[in-house]
mmCIF file of C-alpha atoms in Angstrom:
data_model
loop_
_atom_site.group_PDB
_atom_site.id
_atom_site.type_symbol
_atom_site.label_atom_id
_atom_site.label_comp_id
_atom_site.label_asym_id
_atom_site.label_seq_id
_atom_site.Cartn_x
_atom_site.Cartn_y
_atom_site.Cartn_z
ATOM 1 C CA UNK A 1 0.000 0.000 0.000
ATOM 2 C CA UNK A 2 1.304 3.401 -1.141
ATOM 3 C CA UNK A 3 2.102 6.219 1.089
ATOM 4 C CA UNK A 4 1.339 9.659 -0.454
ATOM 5 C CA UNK A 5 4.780 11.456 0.561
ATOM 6 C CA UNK A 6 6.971 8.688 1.274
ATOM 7 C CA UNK A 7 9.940 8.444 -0.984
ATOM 8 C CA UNK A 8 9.430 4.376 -1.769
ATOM 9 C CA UNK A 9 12.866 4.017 -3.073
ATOM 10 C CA UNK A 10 14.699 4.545 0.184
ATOM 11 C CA UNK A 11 12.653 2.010 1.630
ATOM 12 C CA UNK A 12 13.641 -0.414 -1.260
ATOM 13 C CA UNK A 13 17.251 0.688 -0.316
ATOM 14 C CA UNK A 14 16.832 -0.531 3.523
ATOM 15 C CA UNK A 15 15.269 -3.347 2.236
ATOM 16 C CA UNK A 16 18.291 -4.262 -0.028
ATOM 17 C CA UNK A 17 20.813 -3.785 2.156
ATOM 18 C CA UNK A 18 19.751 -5.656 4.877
ATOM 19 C CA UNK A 19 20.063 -8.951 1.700
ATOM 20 C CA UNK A 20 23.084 -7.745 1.310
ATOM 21 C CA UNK A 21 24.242 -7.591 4.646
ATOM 22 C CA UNK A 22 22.573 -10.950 5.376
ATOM 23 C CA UNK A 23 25.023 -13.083 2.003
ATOM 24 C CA UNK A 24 27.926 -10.816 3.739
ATOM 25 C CA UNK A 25 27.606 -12.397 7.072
ATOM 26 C CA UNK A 26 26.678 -15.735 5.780
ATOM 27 C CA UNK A 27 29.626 -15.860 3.156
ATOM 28 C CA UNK A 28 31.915 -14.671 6.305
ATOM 29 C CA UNK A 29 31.023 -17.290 8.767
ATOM 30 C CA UNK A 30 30.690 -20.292 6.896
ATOM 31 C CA UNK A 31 32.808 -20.219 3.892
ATOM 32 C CA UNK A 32 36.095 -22.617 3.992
ATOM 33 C CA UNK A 33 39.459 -21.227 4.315
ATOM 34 C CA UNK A 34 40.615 -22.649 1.080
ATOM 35 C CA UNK A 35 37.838 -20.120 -0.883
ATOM 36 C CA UNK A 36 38.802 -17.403 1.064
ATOM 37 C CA UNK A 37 41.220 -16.225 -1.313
ATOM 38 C CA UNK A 38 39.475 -16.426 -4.542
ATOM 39 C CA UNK A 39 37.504 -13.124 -6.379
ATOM 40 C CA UNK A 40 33.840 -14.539 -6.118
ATOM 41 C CA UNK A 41 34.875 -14.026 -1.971
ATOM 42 C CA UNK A 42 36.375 -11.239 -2.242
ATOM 43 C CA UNK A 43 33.191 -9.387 -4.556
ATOM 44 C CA UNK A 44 30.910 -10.925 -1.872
ATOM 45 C CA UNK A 45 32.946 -8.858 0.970
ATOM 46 C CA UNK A 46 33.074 -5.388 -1.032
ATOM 47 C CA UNK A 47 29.281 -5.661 -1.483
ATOM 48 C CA UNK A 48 28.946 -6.969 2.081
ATOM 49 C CA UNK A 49 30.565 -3.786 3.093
ATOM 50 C CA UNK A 50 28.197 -1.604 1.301
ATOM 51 C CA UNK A 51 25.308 -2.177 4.513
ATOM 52 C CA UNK A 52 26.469 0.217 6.601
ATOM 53 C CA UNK A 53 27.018 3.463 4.379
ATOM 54 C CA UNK A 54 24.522 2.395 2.828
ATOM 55 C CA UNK A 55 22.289 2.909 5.965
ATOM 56 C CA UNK A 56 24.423 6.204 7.567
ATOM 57 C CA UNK A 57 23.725 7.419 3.819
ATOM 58 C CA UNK A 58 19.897 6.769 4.722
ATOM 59 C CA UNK A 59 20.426 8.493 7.911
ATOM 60 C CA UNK A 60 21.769 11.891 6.616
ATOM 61 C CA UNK A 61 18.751 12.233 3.878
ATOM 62 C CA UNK A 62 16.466 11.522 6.980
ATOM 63 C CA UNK A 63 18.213 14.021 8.739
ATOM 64 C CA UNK A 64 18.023 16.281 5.889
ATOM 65 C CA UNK A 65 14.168 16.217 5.629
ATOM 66 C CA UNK A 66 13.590 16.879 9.250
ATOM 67 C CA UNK A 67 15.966 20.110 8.910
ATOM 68 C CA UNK A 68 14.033 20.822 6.092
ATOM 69 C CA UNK A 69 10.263 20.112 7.227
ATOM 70 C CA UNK A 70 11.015 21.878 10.576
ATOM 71 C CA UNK A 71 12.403 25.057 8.700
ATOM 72 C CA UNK A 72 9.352 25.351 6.057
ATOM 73 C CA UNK A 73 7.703 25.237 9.420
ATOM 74 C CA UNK A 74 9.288 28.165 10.781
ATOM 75 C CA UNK A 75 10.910 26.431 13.883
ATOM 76 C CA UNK A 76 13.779 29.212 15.527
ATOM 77 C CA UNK A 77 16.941 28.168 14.487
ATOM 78 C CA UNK A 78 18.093 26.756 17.996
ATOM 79 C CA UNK A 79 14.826 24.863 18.338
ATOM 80 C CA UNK A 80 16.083 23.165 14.832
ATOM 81 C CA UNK A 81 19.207 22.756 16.307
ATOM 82 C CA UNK A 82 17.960 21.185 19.530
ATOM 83 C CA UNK A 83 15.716 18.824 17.583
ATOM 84 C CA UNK A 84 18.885 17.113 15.501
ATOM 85 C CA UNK A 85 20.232 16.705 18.870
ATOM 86 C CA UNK A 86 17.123 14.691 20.280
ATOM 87 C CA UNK A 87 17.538 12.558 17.380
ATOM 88 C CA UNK A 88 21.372 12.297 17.945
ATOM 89 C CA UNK A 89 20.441 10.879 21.615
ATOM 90 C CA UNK A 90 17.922 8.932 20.839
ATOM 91 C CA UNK A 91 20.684 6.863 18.632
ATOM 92 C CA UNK A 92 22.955 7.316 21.038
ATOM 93 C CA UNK A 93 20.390 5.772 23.646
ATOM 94 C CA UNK A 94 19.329 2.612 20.982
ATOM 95 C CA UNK A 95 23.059 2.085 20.727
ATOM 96 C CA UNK A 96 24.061 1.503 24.683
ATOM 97 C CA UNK A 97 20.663 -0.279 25.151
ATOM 98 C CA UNK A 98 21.845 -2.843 22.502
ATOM 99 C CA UNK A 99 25.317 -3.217 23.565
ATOM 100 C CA UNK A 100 23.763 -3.576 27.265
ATOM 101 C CA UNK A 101 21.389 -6.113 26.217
ATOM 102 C CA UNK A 102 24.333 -8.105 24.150
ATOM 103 C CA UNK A 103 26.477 -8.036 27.275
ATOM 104 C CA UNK A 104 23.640 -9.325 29.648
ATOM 105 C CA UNK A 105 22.634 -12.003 27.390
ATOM 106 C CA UNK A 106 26.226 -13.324 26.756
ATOM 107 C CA UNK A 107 27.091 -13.558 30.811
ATOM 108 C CA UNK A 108 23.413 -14.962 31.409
ATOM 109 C CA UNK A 109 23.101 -17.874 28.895
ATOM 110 C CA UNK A 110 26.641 -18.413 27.615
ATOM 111 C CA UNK A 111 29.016 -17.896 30.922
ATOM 112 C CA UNK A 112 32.189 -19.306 29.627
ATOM 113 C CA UNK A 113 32.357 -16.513 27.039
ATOM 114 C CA UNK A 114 34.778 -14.002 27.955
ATOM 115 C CA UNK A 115 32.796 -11.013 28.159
ATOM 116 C CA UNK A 116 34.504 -8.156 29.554
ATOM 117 C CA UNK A 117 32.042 -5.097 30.419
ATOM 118 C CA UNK A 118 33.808 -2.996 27.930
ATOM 119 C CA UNK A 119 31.766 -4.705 25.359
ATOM 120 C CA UNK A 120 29.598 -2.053 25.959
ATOM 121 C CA UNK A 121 30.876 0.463 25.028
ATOM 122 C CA UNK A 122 31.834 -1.008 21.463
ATOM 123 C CA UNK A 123 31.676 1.642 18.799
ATOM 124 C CA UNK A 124 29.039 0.257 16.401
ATOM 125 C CA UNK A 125 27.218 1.586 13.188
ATOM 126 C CA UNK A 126 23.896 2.945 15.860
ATOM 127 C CA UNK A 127 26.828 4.554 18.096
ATOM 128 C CA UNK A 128 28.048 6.177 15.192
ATOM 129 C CA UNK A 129 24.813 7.817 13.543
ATOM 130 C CA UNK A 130 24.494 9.234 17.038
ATOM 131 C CA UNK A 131 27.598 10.803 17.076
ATOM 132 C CA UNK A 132 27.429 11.720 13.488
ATOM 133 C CA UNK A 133 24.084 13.414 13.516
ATOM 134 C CA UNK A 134 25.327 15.225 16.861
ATOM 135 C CA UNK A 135 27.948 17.035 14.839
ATOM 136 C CA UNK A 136 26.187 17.217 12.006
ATOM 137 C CA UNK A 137 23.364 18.811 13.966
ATOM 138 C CA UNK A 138 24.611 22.537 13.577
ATOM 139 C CA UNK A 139 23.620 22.174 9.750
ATOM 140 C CA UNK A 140 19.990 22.639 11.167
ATOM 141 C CA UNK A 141 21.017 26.563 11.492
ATOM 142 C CA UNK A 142 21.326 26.867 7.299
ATOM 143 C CA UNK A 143 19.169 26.980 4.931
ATOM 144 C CA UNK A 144 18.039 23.521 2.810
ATOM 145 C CA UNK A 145 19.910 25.343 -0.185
ATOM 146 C CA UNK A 146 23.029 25.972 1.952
ATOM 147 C CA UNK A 147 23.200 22.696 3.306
ATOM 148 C CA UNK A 148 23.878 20.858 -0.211
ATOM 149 C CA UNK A 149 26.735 22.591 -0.359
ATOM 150 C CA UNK A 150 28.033 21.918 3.146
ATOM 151 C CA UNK A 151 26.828 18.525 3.472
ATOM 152 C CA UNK A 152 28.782 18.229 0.415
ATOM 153 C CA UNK A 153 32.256 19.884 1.502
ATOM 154 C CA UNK A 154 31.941 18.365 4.819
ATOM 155 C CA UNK A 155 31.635 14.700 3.598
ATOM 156 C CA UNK A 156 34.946 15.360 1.015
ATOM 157 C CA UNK A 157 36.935 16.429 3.822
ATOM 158 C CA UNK A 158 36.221 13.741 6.379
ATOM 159 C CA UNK A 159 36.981 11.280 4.026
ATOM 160 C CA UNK A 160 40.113 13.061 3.314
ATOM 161 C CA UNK A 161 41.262 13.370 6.534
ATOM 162 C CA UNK A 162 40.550 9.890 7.469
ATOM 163 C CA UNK A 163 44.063 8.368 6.185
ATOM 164 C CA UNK A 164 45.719 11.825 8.631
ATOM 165 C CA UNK A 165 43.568 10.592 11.569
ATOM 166 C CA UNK A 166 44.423 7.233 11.328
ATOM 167 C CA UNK A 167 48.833 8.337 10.811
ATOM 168 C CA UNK A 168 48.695 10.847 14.164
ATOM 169 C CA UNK A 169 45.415 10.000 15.785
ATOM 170 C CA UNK A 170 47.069 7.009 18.096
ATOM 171 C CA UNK A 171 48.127 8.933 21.042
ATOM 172 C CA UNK A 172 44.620 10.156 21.294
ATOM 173 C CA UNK A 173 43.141 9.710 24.775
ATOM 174 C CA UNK A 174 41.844 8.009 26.205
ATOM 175 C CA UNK A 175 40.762 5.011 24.210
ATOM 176 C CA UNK A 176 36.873 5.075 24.728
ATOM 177 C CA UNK A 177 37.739 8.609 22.259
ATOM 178 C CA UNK A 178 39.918 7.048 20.011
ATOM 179 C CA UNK A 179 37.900 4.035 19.424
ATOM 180 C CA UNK A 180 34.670 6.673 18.056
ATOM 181 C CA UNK A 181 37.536 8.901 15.876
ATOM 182 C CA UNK A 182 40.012 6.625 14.569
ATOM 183 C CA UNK A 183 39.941 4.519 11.773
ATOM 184 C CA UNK A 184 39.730 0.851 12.805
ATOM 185 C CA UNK A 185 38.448 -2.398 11.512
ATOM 186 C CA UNK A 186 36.248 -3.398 14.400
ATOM 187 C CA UNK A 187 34.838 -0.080 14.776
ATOM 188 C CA UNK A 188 32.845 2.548 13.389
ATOM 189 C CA UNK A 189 34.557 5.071 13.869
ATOM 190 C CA UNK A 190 33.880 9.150 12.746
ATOM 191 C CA UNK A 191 36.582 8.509 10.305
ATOM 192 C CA UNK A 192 35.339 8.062 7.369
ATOM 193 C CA UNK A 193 32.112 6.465 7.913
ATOM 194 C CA UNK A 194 30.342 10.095 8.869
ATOM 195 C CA UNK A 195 31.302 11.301 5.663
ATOM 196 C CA UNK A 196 28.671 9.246 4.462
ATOM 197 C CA UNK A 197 25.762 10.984 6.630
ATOM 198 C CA UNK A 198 27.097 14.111 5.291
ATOM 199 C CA UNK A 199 26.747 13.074 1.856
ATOM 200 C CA UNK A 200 23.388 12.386 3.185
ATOM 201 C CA UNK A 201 22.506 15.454 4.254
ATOM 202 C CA UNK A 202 23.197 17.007 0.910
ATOM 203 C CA UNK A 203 21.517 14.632 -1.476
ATOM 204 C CA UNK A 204 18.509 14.805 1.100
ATOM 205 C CA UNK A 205 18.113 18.526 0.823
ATOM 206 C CA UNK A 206 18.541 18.025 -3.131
ATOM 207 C CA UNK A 207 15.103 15.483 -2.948
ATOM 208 C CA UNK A 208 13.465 18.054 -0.979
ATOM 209 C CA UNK A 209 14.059 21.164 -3.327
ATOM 210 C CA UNK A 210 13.937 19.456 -6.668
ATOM 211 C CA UNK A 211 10.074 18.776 -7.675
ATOM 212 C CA UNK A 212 8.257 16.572 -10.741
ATOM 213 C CA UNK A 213 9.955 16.428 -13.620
ATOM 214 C CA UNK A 214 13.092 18.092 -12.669
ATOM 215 C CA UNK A 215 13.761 15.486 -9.385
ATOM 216 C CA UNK A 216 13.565 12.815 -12.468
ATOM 217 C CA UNK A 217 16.048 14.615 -14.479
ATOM 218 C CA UNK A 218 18.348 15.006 -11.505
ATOM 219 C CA UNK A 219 17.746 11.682 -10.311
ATOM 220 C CA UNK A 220 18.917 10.027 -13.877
ATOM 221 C CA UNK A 221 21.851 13.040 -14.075
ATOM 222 C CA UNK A 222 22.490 11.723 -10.053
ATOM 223 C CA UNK A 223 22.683 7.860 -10.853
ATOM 224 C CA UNK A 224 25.166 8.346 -14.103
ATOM 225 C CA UNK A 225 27.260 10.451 -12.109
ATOM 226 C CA UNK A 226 27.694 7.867 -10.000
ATOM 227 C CA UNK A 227 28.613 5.443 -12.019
ATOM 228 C CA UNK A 228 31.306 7.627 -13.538
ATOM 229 C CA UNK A 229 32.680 8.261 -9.921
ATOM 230 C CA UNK A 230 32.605 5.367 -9.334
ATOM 231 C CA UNK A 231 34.526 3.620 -12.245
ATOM 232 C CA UNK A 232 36.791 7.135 -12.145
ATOM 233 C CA UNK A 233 37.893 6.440 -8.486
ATOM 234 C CA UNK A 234 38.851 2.655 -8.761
ATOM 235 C CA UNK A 235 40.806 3.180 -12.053
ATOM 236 C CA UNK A 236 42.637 6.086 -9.695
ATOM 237 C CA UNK A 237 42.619 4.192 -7.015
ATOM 238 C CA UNK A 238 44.365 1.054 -8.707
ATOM 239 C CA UNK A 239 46.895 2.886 -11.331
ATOM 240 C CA UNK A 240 47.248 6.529 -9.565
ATOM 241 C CA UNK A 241 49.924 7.909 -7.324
ATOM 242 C CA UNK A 242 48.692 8.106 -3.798
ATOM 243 C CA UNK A 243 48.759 11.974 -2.389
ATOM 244 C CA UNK A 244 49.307 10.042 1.639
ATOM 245 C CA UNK A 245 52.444 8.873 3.012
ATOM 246 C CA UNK A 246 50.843 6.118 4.307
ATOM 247 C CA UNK A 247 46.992 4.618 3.521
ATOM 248 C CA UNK A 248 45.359 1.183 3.714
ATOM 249 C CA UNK A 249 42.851 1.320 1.081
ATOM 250 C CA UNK A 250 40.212 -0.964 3.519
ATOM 251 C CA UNK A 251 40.762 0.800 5.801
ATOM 252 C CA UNK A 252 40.775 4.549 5.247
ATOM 253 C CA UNK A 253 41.166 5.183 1.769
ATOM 254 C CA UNK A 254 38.951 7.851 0.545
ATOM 255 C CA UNK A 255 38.866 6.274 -2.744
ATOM 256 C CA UNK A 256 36.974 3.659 -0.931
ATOM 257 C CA UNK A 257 34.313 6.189 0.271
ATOM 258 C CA UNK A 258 34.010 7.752 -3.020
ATOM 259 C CA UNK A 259 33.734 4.592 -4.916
ATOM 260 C CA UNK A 260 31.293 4.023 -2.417
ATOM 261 C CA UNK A 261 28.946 7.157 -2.744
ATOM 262 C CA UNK A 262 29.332 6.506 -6.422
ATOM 263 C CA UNK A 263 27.489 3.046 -6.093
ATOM 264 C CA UNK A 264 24.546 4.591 -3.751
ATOM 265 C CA UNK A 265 23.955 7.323 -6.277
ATOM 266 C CA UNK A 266 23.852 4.457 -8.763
ATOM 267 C CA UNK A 267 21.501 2.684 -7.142
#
């Protein structure tokens, strides 16, 4: 049943990734050792890793439309402000209580799993959206036209800084800090993975500004730009000269995250 001013396709995105996250996960756990190696794996594990900015991507154009419905409503600028930050701790609240209830479960029904209490505070995708639209919150002060631009600017340089963060961000304390700012495998950290909620933001203000005919022609100019990012950025990213001293590509590469941003305007 059709809603009258819900955007359908972001649902169908949601939907998607959540299959995709599921093959990721299955692939991961119960493939053997001896495919590990081979491309079909490796293909399953990039598009396994698409989930989560796919979802903080989500998140931003969200964020984007309340900004926008509660400035066509003539909200004061710090009550817009204030209202991003609600949302920001109501993530932030979703994120402990599932950590918590992780933690409790493990010690009640599987006791001889080491399960130290800092579990807890694990930096996961919900802990980052929190902290993500937190920052992010201030954009509530500009205008919807303003905040393309922004959103825009901001998400380029997080990525860009991500590879710096992760060379000189180490002696950052204390470590409950450094685990939400610093590039890492087994977290989600600010860096880069916010740069997708700002990207967010920006395409999210587009939708709301462009109307009819004109959102189609933007959406088609949107989707074929991404594909050229897309394919631009890997051929860069596999035959170009690297601007960082040092820069795991997995890890924080921004050629990841625009590769990345290419395939969600694609799709």
């Amino acid at each position: 049943m059709k809603t009258a001013n819900r955007l359908l396709y972001l649902d169908w995105m949601r939907g998607l990734a959540a299959v995709i996250m599921l093959q990721g996960h299955v692939f991961h756990s119960f493939l053997r050792n001896d495919l590990r190696t081979g491309g079909f794996y490796v293909f399953s594990q990039f598009v396994g890793g698409m989930p989560p900015a796919i979802f903080l991507f989500l998140t931003g154009i969200t964020l984007a439309f309340l900004m926008d419905s509660q400035e066509r409503k003539g909200f004061p600028v710090a009550a817009r402000w204030t209202g991003a930050l609600r949302r920001a701790g109501y993530l932030l609240a979703v994120a402990f209580a599932f950590r918590i209830q992780l933690w409790l479960f493990t010690r009640l029904f599987s006791p001889a799993t080491d399960s130290p209490w800092t579990e807890m505070l694990k930096v996961d995708i919900l802990n980052c959206m929190g902290v993500g639209i937190g920052f992010f919150a201030i954009l509530a002060m500009l205008s919807t036209r303003n905040r393309i631009k922004v959103g825009a600017i901001l998400g380029v340089t997080i990525a860009l800084l991500a590879p710096l963060v992760t060379q000189f961000g180490g002696s950052i304390q204390p470590q409950f800090l450094r685990d939400y700012l610093v590039p890492s495998y087994n977290y989600f950290s600010f860096f880069p993975w916010a740069a997708y909620i700002a990207f967010g933001i920006s395409f999210g203000s587009v939708l709301r500004l462009a109307k009819g005919e004109r959102l189609t022609w933007m959406m088609q100019r949107f989707a074929l730009g991404g594909a050229l990012l897309a394919l631009g950025v890997s051929f860069y990213s596999s035959y170009g000269p690297s601007v960082y001293h040092k820069s795991e590509f997995w890890l924080d590469g921004p050629g990841l995250v625009f590769i990345k941003l290419g395939v969600l305007l694609l799709m």
